[in-house]
mmCIF file of C-alpha atoms in Angstrom:
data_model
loop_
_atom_site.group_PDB
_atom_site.id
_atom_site.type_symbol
_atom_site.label_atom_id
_atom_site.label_comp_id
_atom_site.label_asym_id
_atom_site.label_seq_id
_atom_site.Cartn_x
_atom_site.Cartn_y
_atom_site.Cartn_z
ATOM 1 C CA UNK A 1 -60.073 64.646 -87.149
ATOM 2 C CA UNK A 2 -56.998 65.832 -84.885
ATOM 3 C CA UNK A 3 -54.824 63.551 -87.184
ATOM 4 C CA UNK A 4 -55.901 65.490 -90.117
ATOM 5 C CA UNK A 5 -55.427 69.008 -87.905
ATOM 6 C CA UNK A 6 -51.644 67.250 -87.009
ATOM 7 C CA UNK A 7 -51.132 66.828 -90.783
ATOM 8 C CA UNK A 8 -52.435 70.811 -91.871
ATOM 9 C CA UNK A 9 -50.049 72.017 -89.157
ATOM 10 C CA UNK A 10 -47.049 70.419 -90.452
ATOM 11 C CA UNK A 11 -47.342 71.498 -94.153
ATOM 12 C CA UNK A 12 -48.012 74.954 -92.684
ATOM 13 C CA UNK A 13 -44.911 75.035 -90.812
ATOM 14 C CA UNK A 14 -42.771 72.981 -93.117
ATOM 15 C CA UNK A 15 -41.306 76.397 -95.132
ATOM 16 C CA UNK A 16 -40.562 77.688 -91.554
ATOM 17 C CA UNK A 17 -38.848 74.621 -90.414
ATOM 18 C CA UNK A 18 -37.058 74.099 -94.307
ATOM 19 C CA UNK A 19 -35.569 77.637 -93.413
ATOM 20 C CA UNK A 20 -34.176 77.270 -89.785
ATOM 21 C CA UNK A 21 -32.822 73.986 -90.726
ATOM 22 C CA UNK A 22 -28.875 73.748 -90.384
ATOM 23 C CA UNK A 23 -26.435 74.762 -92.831
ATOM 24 C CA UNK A 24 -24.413 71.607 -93.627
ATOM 25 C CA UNK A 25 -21.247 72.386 -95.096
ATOM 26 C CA UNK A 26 -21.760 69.099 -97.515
ATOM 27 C CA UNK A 27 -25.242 70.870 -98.702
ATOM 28 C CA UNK A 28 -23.829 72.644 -101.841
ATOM 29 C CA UNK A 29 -27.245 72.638 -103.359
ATOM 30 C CA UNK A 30 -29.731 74.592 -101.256
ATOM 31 C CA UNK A 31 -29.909 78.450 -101.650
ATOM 32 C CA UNK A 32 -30.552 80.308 -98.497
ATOM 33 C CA UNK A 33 -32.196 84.063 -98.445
ATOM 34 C CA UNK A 34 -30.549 86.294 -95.688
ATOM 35 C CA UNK A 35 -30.231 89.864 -95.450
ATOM 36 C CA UNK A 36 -26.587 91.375 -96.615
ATOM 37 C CA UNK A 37 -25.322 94.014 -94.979
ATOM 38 C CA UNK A 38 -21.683 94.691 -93.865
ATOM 39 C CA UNK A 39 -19.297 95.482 -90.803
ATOM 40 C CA UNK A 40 -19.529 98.544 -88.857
ATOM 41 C CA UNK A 41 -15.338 100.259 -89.261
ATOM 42 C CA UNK A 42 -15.456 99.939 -85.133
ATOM 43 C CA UNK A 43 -14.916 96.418 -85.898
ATOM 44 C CA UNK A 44 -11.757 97.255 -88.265
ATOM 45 C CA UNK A 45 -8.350 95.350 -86.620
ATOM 46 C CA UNK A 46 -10.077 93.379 -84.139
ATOM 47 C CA UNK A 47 -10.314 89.856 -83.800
ATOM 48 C CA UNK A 48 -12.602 87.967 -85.760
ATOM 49 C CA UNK A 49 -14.219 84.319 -84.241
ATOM 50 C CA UNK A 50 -11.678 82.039 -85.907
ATOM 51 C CA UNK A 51 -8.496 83.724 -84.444
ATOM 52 C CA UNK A 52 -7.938 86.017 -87.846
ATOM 53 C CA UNK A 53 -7.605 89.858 -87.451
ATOM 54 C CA UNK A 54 -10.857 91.933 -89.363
ATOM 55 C CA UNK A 55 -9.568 93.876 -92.540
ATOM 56 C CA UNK A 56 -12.319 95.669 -94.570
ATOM 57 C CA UNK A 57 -10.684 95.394 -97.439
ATOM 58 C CA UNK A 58 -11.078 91.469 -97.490
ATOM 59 C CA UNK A 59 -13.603 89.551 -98.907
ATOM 60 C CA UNK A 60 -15.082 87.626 -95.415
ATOM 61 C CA UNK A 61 -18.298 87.784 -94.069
ATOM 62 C CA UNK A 62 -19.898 86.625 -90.454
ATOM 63 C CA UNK A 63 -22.848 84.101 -90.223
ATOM 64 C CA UNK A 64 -24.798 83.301 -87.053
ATOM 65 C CA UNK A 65 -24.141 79.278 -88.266
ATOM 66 C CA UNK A 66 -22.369 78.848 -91.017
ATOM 67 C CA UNK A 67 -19.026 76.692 -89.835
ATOM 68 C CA UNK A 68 -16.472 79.111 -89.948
ATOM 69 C CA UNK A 69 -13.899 78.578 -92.609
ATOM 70 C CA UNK A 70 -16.555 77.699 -95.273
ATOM 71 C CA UNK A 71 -16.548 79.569 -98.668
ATOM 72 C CA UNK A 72 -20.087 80.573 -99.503
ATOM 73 C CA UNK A 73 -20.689 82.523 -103.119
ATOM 74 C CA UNK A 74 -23.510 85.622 -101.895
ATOM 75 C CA UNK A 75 -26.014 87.303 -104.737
ATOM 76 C CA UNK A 76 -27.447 90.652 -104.687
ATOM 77 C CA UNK A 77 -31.241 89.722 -105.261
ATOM 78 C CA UNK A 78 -31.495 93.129 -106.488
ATOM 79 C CA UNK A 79 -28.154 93.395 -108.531
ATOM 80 C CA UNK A 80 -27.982 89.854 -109.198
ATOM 81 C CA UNK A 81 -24.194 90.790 -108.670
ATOM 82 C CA UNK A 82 -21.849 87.778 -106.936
ATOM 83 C CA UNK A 83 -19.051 87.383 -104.584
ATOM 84 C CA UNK A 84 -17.367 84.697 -103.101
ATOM 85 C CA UNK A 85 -16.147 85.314 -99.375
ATOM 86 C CA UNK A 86 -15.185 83.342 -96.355
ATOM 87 C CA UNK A 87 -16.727 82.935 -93.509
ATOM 88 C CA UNK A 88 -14.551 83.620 -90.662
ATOM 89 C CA UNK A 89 -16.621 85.387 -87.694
ATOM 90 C CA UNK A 90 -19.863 85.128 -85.643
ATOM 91 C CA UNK A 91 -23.003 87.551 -86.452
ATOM 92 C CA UNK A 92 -25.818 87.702 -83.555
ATOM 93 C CA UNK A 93 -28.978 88.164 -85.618
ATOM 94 C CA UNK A 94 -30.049 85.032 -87.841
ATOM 95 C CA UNK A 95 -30.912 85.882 -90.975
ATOM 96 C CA UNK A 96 -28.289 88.304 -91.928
ATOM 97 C CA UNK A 97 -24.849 88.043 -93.324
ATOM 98 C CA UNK A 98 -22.382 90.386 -92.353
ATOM 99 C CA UNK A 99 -20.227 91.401 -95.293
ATOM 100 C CA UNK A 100 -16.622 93.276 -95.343
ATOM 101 C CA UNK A 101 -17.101 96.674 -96.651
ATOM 102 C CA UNK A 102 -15.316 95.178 -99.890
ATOM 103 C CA UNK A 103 -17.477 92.382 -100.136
ATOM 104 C CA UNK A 104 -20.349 94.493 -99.988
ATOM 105 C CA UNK A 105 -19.298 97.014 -102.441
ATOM 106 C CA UNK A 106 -18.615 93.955 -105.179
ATOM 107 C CA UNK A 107 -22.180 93.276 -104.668
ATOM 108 C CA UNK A 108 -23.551 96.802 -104.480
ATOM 109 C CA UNK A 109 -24.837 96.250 -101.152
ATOM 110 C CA UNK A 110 -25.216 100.311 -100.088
ATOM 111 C CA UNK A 111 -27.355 99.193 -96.606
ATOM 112 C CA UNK A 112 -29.664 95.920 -96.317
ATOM 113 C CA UNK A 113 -30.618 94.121 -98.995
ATOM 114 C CA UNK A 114 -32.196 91.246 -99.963
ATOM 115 C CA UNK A 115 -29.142 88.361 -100.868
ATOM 116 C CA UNK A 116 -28.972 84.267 -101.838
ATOM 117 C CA UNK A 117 -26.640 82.571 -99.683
ATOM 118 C CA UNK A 118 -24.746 78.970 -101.253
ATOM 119 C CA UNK A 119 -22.291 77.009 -99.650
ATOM 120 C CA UNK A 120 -19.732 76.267 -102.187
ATOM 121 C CA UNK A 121 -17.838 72.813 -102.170
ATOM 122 C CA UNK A 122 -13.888 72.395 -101.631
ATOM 123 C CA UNK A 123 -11.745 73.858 -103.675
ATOM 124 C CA UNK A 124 -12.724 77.065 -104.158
ATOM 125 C CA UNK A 125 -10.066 78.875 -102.454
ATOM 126 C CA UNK A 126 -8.260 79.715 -105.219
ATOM 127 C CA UNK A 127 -11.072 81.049 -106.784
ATOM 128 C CA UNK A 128 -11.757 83.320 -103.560
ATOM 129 C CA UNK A 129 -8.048 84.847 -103.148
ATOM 130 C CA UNK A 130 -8.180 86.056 -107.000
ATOM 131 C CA UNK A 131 -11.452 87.793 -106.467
ATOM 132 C CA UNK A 132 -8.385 90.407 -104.932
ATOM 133 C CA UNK A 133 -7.278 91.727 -108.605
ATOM 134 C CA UNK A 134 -10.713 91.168 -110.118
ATOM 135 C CA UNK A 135 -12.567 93.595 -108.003
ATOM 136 C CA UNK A 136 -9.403 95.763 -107.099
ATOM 137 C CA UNK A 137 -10.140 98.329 -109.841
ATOM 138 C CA UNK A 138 -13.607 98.976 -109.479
ATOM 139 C CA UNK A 139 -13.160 98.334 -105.408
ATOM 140 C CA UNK A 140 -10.615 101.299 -105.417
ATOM 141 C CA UNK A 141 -12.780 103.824 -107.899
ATOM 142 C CA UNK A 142 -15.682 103.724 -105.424
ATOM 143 C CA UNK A 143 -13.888 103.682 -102.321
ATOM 144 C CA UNK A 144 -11.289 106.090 -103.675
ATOM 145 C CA UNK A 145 -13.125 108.742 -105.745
ATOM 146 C CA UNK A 146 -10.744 111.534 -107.440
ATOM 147 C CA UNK A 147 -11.818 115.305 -106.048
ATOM 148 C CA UNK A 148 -13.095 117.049 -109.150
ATOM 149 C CA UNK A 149 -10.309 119.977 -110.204
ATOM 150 C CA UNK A 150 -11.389 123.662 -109.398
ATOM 151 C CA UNK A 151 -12.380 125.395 -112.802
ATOM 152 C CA UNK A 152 -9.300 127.693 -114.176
ATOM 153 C CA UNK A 153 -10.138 131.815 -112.837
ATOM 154 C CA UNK A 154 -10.583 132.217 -117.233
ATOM 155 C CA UNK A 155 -12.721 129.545 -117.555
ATOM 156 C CA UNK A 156 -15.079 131.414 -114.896
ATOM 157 C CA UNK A 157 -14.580 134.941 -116.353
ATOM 158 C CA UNK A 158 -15.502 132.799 -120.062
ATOM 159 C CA UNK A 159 -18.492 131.138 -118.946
ATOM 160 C CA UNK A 160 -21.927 133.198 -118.487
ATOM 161 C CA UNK A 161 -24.796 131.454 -116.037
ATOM 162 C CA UNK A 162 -26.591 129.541 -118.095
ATOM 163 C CA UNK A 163 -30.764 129.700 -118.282
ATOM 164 C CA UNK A 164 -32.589 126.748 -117.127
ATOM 165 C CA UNK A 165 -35.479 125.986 -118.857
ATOM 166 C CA UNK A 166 -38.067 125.305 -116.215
ATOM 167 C CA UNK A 167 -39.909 122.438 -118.624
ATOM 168 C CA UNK A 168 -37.048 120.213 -119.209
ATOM 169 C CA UNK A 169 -35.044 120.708 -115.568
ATOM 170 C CA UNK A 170 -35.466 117.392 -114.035
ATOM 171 C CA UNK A 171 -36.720 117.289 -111.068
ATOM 172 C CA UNK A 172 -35.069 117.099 -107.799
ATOM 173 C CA UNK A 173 -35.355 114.060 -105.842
ATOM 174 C CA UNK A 174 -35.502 113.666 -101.971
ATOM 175 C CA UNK A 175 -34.540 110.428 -99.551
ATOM 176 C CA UNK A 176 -35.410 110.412 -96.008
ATOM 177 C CA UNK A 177 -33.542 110.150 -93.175
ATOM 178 C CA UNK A 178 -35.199 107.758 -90.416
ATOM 179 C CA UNK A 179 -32.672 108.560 -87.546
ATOM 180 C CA UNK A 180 -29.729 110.246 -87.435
ATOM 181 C CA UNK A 181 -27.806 108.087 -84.755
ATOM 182 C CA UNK A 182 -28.630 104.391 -83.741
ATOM 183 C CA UNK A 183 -27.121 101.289 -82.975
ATOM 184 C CA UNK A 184 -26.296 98.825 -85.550
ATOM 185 C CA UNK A 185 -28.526 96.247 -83.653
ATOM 186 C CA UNK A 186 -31.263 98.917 -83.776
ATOM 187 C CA UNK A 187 -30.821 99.774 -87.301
ATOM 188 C CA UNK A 188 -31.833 96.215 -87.950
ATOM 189 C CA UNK A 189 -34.721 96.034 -85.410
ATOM 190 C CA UNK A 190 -36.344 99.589 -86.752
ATOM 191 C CA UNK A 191 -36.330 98.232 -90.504
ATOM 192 C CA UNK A 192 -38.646 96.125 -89.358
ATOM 193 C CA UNK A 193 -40.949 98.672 -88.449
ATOM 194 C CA UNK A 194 -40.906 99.810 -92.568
ATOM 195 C CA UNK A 195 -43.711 98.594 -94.897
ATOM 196 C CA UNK A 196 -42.406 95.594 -96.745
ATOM 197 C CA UNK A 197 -41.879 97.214 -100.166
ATOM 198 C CA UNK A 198 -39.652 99.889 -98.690
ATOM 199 C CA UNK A 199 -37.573 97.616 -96.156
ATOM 200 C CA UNK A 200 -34.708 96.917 -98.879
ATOM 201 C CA UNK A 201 -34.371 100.360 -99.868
ATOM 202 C CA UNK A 202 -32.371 101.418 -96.404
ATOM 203 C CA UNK A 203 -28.982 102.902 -96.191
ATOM 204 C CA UNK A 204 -26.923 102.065 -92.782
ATOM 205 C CA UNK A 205 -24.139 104.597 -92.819
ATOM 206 C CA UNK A 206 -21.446 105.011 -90.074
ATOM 207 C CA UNK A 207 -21.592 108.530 -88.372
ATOM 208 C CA UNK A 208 -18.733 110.590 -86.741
ATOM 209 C CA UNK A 209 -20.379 109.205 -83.260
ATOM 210 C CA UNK A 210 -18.248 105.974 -82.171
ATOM 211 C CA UNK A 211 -20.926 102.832 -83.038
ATOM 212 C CA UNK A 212 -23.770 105.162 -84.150
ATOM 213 C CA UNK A 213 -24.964 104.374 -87.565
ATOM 214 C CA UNK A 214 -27.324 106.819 -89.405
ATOM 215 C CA UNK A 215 -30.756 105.585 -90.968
ATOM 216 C CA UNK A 216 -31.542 106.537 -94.670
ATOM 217 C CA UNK A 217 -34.831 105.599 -96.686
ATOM 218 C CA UNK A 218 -33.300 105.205 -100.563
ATOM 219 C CA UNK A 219 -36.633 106.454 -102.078
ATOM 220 C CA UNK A 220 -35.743 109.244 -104.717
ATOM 221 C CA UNK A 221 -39.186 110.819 -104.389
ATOM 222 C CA UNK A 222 -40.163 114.061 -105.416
ATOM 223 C CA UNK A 223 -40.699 116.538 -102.760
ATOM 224 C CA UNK A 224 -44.487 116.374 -102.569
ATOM 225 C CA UNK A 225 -43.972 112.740 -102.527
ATOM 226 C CA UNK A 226 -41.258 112.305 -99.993
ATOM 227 C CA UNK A 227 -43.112 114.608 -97.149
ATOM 228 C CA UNK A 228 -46.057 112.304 -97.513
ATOM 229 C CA UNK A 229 -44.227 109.403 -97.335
ATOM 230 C CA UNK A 230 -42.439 111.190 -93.928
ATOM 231 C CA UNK A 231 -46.117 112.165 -92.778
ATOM 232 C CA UNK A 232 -47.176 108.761 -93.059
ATOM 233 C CA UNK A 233 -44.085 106.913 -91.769
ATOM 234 C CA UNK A 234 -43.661 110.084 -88.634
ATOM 235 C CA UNK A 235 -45.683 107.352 -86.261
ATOM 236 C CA UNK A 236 -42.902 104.895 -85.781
ATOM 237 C CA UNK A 237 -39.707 107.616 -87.023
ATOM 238 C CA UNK A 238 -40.498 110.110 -84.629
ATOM 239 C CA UNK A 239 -36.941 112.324 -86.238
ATOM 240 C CA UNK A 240 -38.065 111.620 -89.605
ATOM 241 C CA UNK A 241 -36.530 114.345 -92.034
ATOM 242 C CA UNK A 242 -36.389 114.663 -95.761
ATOM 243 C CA UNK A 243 -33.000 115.213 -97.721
ATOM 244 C CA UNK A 244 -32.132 116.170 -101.218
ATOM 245 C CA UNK A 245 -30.631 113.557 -102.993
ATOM 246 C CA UNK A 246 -26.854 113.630 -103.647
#
């Protein structure tokens, strides 16, 4: 009897052991899930754990294990969007992987989100240096965007305000904002607090306060919709607000 209670213990905990096990650098094969987010810009210029100096704009990443050094090809579960980066510094929480904002963006990684992590065998370097003029374009266009030019004074004086026909206006969708200024370590500990289904759908962005990061619940909801969902999430987001949409 306890041998068979020995024997239903260790298939129950054999997922949880197969996913703390270690990340070999010779295991090419394995996929690992972690959670991708990126680099807070305090961090821009400083010094990463192998020696090298932190630069947004290249495609590294930080892993709690991973050896440092190691090239490791990261997929957007969402997207299903990849990128090849280095790992070159140490991140705190297991489970995550710490992108460069560049890294991130090639994924469309806007907060936390769900991402496949593969160590990739030798000689994938060269690979990994000309992801720099693959993703340079589209990196620049979303980190870059072009100011829209002010209409011409005739092209105001031309145009009449146009009607808006109530039936076919779409409707305007609302996010909500969980907190307005947290730590990045918090950020990660209050996702937690989410329902499942709505974990993967939150924005970390930086705010104007040195290592605060702002809290933002990606739901698109329509106002009805998005003050019940703040009514019903108010118990652990006690500054819960809703906000239009940009």
């Amino acid at each position: 009897m306890v041998k068979r209670q020995i024997a239903t213990i260790v298939l129950v905990l054999w997922p949880l052991w197969a996913t703390a096990q270690n990340y070999a650098v010779t295991d090419t094969v394995t996929e690992y899930h972690n959670k991708g987010t990126f680099y807070h810009d305090r961090f821009e210029g400083r010094k990463t754990a192998n020696g090298e100096i932190f630069d947004q704009n290249k495609f590294t990443a930080a892993h709690w294990k991973i050896k440092l050094g190691t090239m490791v090809m990261v997929t957007n579960r969402n997207t299903g969007l990849q990128v090849i980066v280095k790992v070159n510094d140490r991140c705190p929480k297991r489970g995550v992987f710490d992108l460069s904002h560049r890294a991130a963006t090639a994924i469309g990684i806007k907060g936390c989100q769900p991402v496949t992590v593969r160590i990739l065998p030798d000689g994938y370097e060269e690979r990994w240096a000309q992801q720099e003029t693959m993703f340079d374009s589209v990196y620049s266009k979303l980190v870059n965007k072009a100011a829209p030019e002010p209409p011409s004074p005739k092209e105001n004086i031309a145009q009449a305000p146009k009607k808006i026909d109530s039936k076919k206006a779409t409707v305007e969708r609302y996010n909500l904002i969980l907190s307005e200024s947290v730590t990045h370590t918090q950020a990660f500990e209050h996702i937690e607090l989410l329902p499942r289904p709505y974990r993967d759908n939150v924005i970390i962005e930086p705010t104007e306060d040195s290592g605060k990061v702002r809290m933002i619940l990606d739901v698109r909801l329509p106002a009805d919709n998005a003050n019940d969902l703040g009514r019903a999430l108010r118990h652990s987001f006690k500054d819960i607000a809703v906000t239009p949409c940009e």
